[in-house]
């Protein structure tokens, strides 16, 4: 390991936030000269990470549902319990400079001033293997730096949830009462992934509607059936802004943690997740190596023209380029 990587590693071991931040930036780098250090660092951190004791919580839901507001409350609770909390935000649609990320930061104002909190906005969307794969690496680094609770905030639309489910112990889905499933962009597939469901913004004016939404969701979850571990997801009502129902919601998350910690379910789940990670990394690296071939770009352009002119079928053209 060279000096830069080993300095960062020392910093991470000392729980230095600046080193952690720099290390994550290094891992996000797409520069060829950073790749080796990034690998060394990730490897060393995987060995360091106190894996079993940490809790990886994914919070998902449509923009505006109140994820960041809830994470601030949740994070402060964990800190009050003496834990160290890292928040990683994934927004597949945004780059680092976008307004939504800045908005998140201000919404976690109190959390961000805590010495035992670390808040990291989304990686740039064009990083190799996608934002989600970088988040996975960031989790490893945060755990190596002694963070006990890792909260991953992600928008509940698009394809990122499956990836996020694959890197969390507890998958929390936040909903609004009465907005209608279609309106919320919540697909059945996402509901199937939920370990805990929270209906947010439940206040006096919509209490009745929230109650009926709750029983509808409970019924829907029940019909979806149990997951691999026979866990029955529960639905809670709360107002992250006004602080009502928070105890119950936290309790729901904690019960799930206790459940997965039982009989090595968590290590089992993480082992499966690591296999998925490996499979994805294989694809990304194979893809990268393939496209790094000299002269490939010209050959692709040539084949495209032949396909367009009807001189070669698309499949035959692709096969021709893949026979190396
Ligand atoms: N009335 C009400 N507003 C809330 C609640 N939680 C969040 N908000 C507001 O909803 C907006 C979006 O919240 P935010 O946490 O940024 O949502 P995110 O996009 O899911 O992260 C903000 O203006 C919050 O103040 C709640 O429980 N009740
Ligand atoms: Mg947010």
XYZ file of C-alpha atoms and ligand atoms in Angstrom:
353
model
C 0.000 0.000 0.000
C 1.416 3.402 -0.881
C 1.680 6.394 1.403
C -1.552 8.098 0.439
C -3.656 5.000 1.052
C -1.899 4.103 4.268
C -2.287 7.640 5.633
C -5.979 7.522 4.903
C -6.229 4.118 6.528
C -4.504 5.372 9.670
C -6.912 8.298 9.767
C -9.908 6.003 9.401
C -8.620 3.777 12.190
C -8.369 6.876 14.367
C -11.957 7.692 13.421
C -10.937 10.916 11.752
C -13.875 12.238 9.730
C -11.729 14.158 7.250
C -9.768 11.048 6.354
C -13.009 9.127 5.953
C -14.379 11.826 3.686
C -11.226 11.899 1.569
C -11.177 8.122 1.368
C -14.742 8.028 0.054
C -13.832 10.656 -2.534
C -10.877 8.509 -3.575
C -13.156 5.503 -4.003
C -15.542 7.563 -6.097
C -12.770 8.730 -8.367
C -12.845 7.455 -11.903
C -9.191 8.296 -12.509
C -7.041 5.348 -13.445
C -4.222 6.459 -11.107
C -6.584 6.326 -8.122
C -7.865 2.828 -8.776
C -5.044 0.934 -7.088
C -5.063 3.013 -3.886
C -8.842 2.805 -3.775
C -8.664 -0.992 -3.999
C -6.008 -1.275 -1.301
C -7.984 0.982 0.981
C -11.267 -0.833 0.462
C -9.581 -4.166 1.108
C -7.961 -2.993 4.314
C -11.201 -1.419 5.512
C -13.172 -4.603 4.859
C -10.835 -6.340 7.289
C -11.244 -3.568 9.856
C -14.996 -3.223 9.746
C -16.781 -4.439 12.876
C -19.419 -5.847 10.586
C -21.757 -7.797 12.817
C -22.381 -5.043 15.304
C -23.406 -2.382 12.860
C -26.921 -1.698 11.690
C -27.442 -0.704 8.059
C -30.808 0.986 7.668
C -32.177 2.009 4.275
C -34.839 4.727 4.247
C -36.710 5.026 0.992
C -39.758 6.891 -0.293
C -40.743 9.507 -2.853
C -39.127 12.960 -2.731
C -40.816 15.084 -0.080
C -42.194 12.192 1.990
C -39.966 13.290 4.877
C -36.972 10.961 4.721
C -34.380 13.555 5.671
C -36.586 14.984 8.408
C -37.023 11.512 9.892
C -33.347 10.629 9.538
C -32.431 13.696 11.557
C -34.736 12.567 14.369
C -33.580 8.961 14.106
C -29.908 9.914 13.975
C -30.133 12.156 17.021
C -31.816 9.345 18.960
C -29.033 6.925 18.170
C -26.428 9.510 19.093
C -28.191 10.060 22.416
C -27.747 6.307 22.962
C -24.005 6.734 22.514
C -23.886 5.458 18.947
C -22.075 6.936 15.976
C -24.265 7.558 12.943
C -23.339 7.847 9.259
C -25.899 9.012 6.703
C -25.303 8.238 3.031
C -27.691 9.777 0.541
C -28.322 8.251 -2.871
C -30.122 10.265 -5.478
C -29.646 8.620 -8.861
C -30.968 11.658 -10.686
C -28.707 14.279 -9.218
C -25.085 15.248 -9.391
C -23.238 16.439 -6.354
C -23.853 20.110 -6.895
C -27.615 19.867 -7.279
C -30.037 21.736 -5.075
C -31.762 18.679 -3.666
C -28.629 17.521 -1.926
C -28.060 20.953 -0.433
C -31.660 20.811 0.709
C -30.954 17.540 2.475
C -28.027 19.031 4.260
C -30.043 21.886 5.669
C -32.790 19.475 6.688
C -30.298 17.573 8.771
C -28.912 20.709 10.302
C -28.792 19.505 13.861
C -27.450 16.094 12.979
C -24.721 17.583 10.817
C -23.291 19.548 13.758
C -22.969 16.428 15.920
C -19.437 15.136 16.402
C -20.690 11.559 16.203
C -22.519 12.054 12.926
C -21.238 11.902 9.380
C -23.443 12.974 6.483
C -22.372 12.224 2.954
C -24.357 13.291 -0.102
C -24.753 11.184 -3.199
C -21.835 10.205 -5.357
C -21.766 11.563 -8.869
C -24.265 9.649 -10.956
C -21.784 8.690 -13.659
C -19.403 6.721 -11.464
C -18.560 3.267 -12.716
C -21.095 0.676 -11.671
C -23.515 3.379 -10.597
C -24.054 5.392 -7.468
C -25.312 2.376 -5.567
C -22.084 0.446 -5.912
C -20.128 3.407 -4.555
C -22.499 3.575 -1.616
C -21.713 -0.033 -0.789
C -18.047 0.837 -0.637
C -18.778 3.914 1.470
C -20.617 1.687 3.973
C -17.507 -0.439 4.398
C -15.409 2.662 5.010
C -17.868 4.124 7.506
C -17.918 0.874 9.451
C -14.143 0.769 9.479
C -14.241 4.287 10.907
C -16.305 3.015 13.810
C -19.807 4.039 12.812
C -22.427 1.808 14.434
C -25.476 2.859 12.479
C -25.351 3.487 8.736
C -28.450 5.143 7.318
C -28.882 5.111 3.554
C -31.375 7.619 2.190
C -32.700 6.922 -1.274
C -35.533 8.040 -3.499
C -38.160 5.317 -3.745
C -38.548 5.339 -7.485
C -36.437 3.839 -10.210
C -34.060 0.945 -9.938
C -31.942 1.965 -7.010
C -34.068 0.261 -4.335
C -33.176 -3.290 -5.220
C -29.554 -2.309 -4.990
C -30.191 -0.556 -1.698
C -32.120 -3.486 -0.307
C -29.057 -5.521 -1.199
C -26.868 -3.458 1.083
C -29.106 -2.926 4.081
C -30.141 -4.983 7.089
C -33.410 -3.140 7.551
C -35.319 -1.658 4.628
C -37.714 1.109 5.695
C -40.355 2.349 3.267
C -41.899 5.752 3.962
C -45.349 6.540 2.597
C -47.926 9.299 2.701
C -51.496 8.677 3.721
C -54.055 9.088 0.998
C -51.780 10.090 -1.824
C -52.585 6.800 -3.532
C -50.055 4.189 -4.478
C -49.870 5.310 -8.088
C -49.296 8.905 -7.129
C -46.514 7.883 -4.821
C -44.855 5.895 -7.527
C -44.700 2.980 -5.165
C -44.628 -0.253 -7.020
C -45.613 -3.550 -5.586
C -42.016 -4.668 -5.899
C -40.901 -1.994 -3.479
C -43.566 -2.910 -0.964
C -42.351 -6.481 -1.127
C -38.936 -5.340 -0.017
C -40.105 -3.395 3.019
C -39.147 -4.627 6.480
C -40.811 -1.658 8.154
C -43.387 0.712 6.692
C -43.873 4.214 8.036
C -46.777 6.464 7.093
C -45.455 9.987 7.587
C -47.102 13.394 7.965
C -49.921 11.868 9.972
C -51.452 14.838 11.704
C -54.855 15.839 12.952
C -56.302 16.739 9.557
C -55.559 13.379 7.935
C -55.677 11.025 10.888
C -58.762 9.142 9.693
C -57.335 8.763 6.219
C -54.016 7.589 7.657
C -55.746 4.955 9.760
C -57.505 3.472 6.790
C -54.289 3.662 4.744
C -52.550 1.806 7.542
C -55.010 -1.069 7.508
C -54.892 -1.203 3.726
C -51.114 -1.380 3.738
C -51.120 -3.975 6.490
C -53.458 -6.093 4.468
C -51.390 -5.636 1.309
C -48.196 -6.578 3.159
C -49.900 -9.577 4.664
C -51.006 -10.745 1.236
C -47.508 -10.373 -0.124
C -46.512 -12.988 2.394
C -43.438 -13.445 4.509
C -39.865 -13.062 3.320
C -37.051 -15.616 3.481
C -36.882 -15.248 7.249
C -40.611 -15.278 8.008
C -40.649 -11.651 9.002
C -44.003 -9.852 9.013
C -43.537 -6.162 8.200
C -45.487 -3.772 10.423
C -46.959 -0.369 9.523
C -46.541 2.671 11.778
C -48.019 6.169 11.635
C -45.958 9.189 12.561
C -45.165 12.821 12.024
C -41.427 13.291 11.666
C -41.902 17.044 11.791
C -44.034 17.185 14.927
C -42.365 14.263 16.620
C -45.430 12.104 17.115
C -45.330 8.352 16.698
C -41.549 8.443 16.635
C -41.132 6.057 19.567
C -43.244 3.418 17.862
C -41.430 3.847 14.561
C -38.039 3.532 16.250
C -39.255 0.543 18.159
C -40.389 -1.054 14.890
C -36.916 -0.600 13.430
C -35.299 -1.970 16.578
C -37.546 -5.041 16.657
C -36.470 -5.789 13.114
C -32.829 -5.428 14.092
C -33.326 -7.821 17.004
C -35.074 -10.224 14.662
C -32.309 -10.277 12.072
C -29.606 -10.482 14.725
C -31.163 -13.697 15.936
C -29.690 -16.994 14.757
C -27.154 -15.414 12.400
C -29.848 -14.184 10.025
C -27.929 -10.956 9.605
C -24.632 -12.580 8.678
C -26.558 -14.885 6.402
C -28.240 -11.940 4.685
C -24.933 -10.093 4.418
C -23.209 -13.145 2.974
C -25.848 -13.300 0.247
C -25.475 -9.583 -0.338
C -21.735 -9.985 -0.740
C -22.277 -12.605 -3.400
C -24.550 -10.177 -5.250
C -21.881 -7.498 -4.884
C -19.276 -9.868 -6.290
C -21.483 -10.808 -9.245
C -22.096 -7.152 -10.038
C -18.439 -6.248 -9.697
C -17.578 -9.048 -12.116
C -19.976 -7.620 -14.681
C -18.690 -4.092 -14.295
C -15.043 -5.122 -14.553
C -15.646 -7.402 -17.518
C -17.520 -4.579 -19.254
C -14.758 -2.135 -18.455
C -12.050 -4.449 -19.711
C -13.948 -5.181 -22.890
C -14.452 -1.512 -23.736
C -10.823 -0.701 -22.976
C -9.696 -2.715 -26.035
C -7.670 -0.724 -28.531
C -9.547 0.198 -31.674
C -12.868 -1.046 -30.347
C -14.606 2.268 -30.736
C -13.827 2.383 -34.464
C -14.938 -1.202 -34.942
C -18.197 -0.464 -33.140
C -18.803 2.576 -35.361
C -18.141 0.426 -38.403
C -20.559 -2.279 -37.256
C -23.221 0.299 -36.497
C -23.060 1.542 -40.053
C -23.312 -1.986 -41.407
C -26.304 -2.676 -39.167
C -27.967 0.584 -40.234
C -27.368 -0.224 -43.895
C -28.820 -3.703 -43.426
C -25.530 -5.357 -44.343
C -25.342 -7.226 -41.055
C -27.943 -8.246 -38.548
C -27.645 -6.590 -35.123
C -26.957 -9.875 -33.384
C -24.392 -11.016 -35.945
C -22.625 -7.666 -35.650
C -22.508 -7.875 -31.863
C -21.250 -11.450 -32.059
C -18.525 -10.455 -34.468
C -17.197 -7.871 -32.005
C -17.370 -10.281 -29.134
C -15.328 -12.975 -30.807
C -11.933 -12.020 -29.561
N -46.497 18.306 7.936
C -45.399 17.551 7.902
N -44.388 17.912 7.108
C -43.275 17.140 7.095
C -43.167 15.981 7.882
N -41.961 15.418 7.638
C -41.349 16.201 6.736
N -42.131 17.260 6.405
C -41.829 18.336 5.457
O -41.849 17.823 4.143
C -40.843 18.451 3.344
C -39.939 17.408 2.748
O -39.222 16.773 3.781
P -37.854 16.010 3.545
O -37.453 15.415 4.845
O -36.869 16.864 2.861
O -38.316 14.871 2.527
P -37.411 13.882 1.638
O -37.369 14.433 0.268
O -38.165 12.599 1.672
O -36.061 13.775 2.263
C -40.135 19.429 4.260
O -40.682 20.711 4.058
C -40.448 18.909 5.639
O -40.437 19.925 6.616
C -44.261 15.637 8.738
O -44.247 14.642 9.471
N -45.352 16.451 8.693
Mg -34.149 14.034 1.523
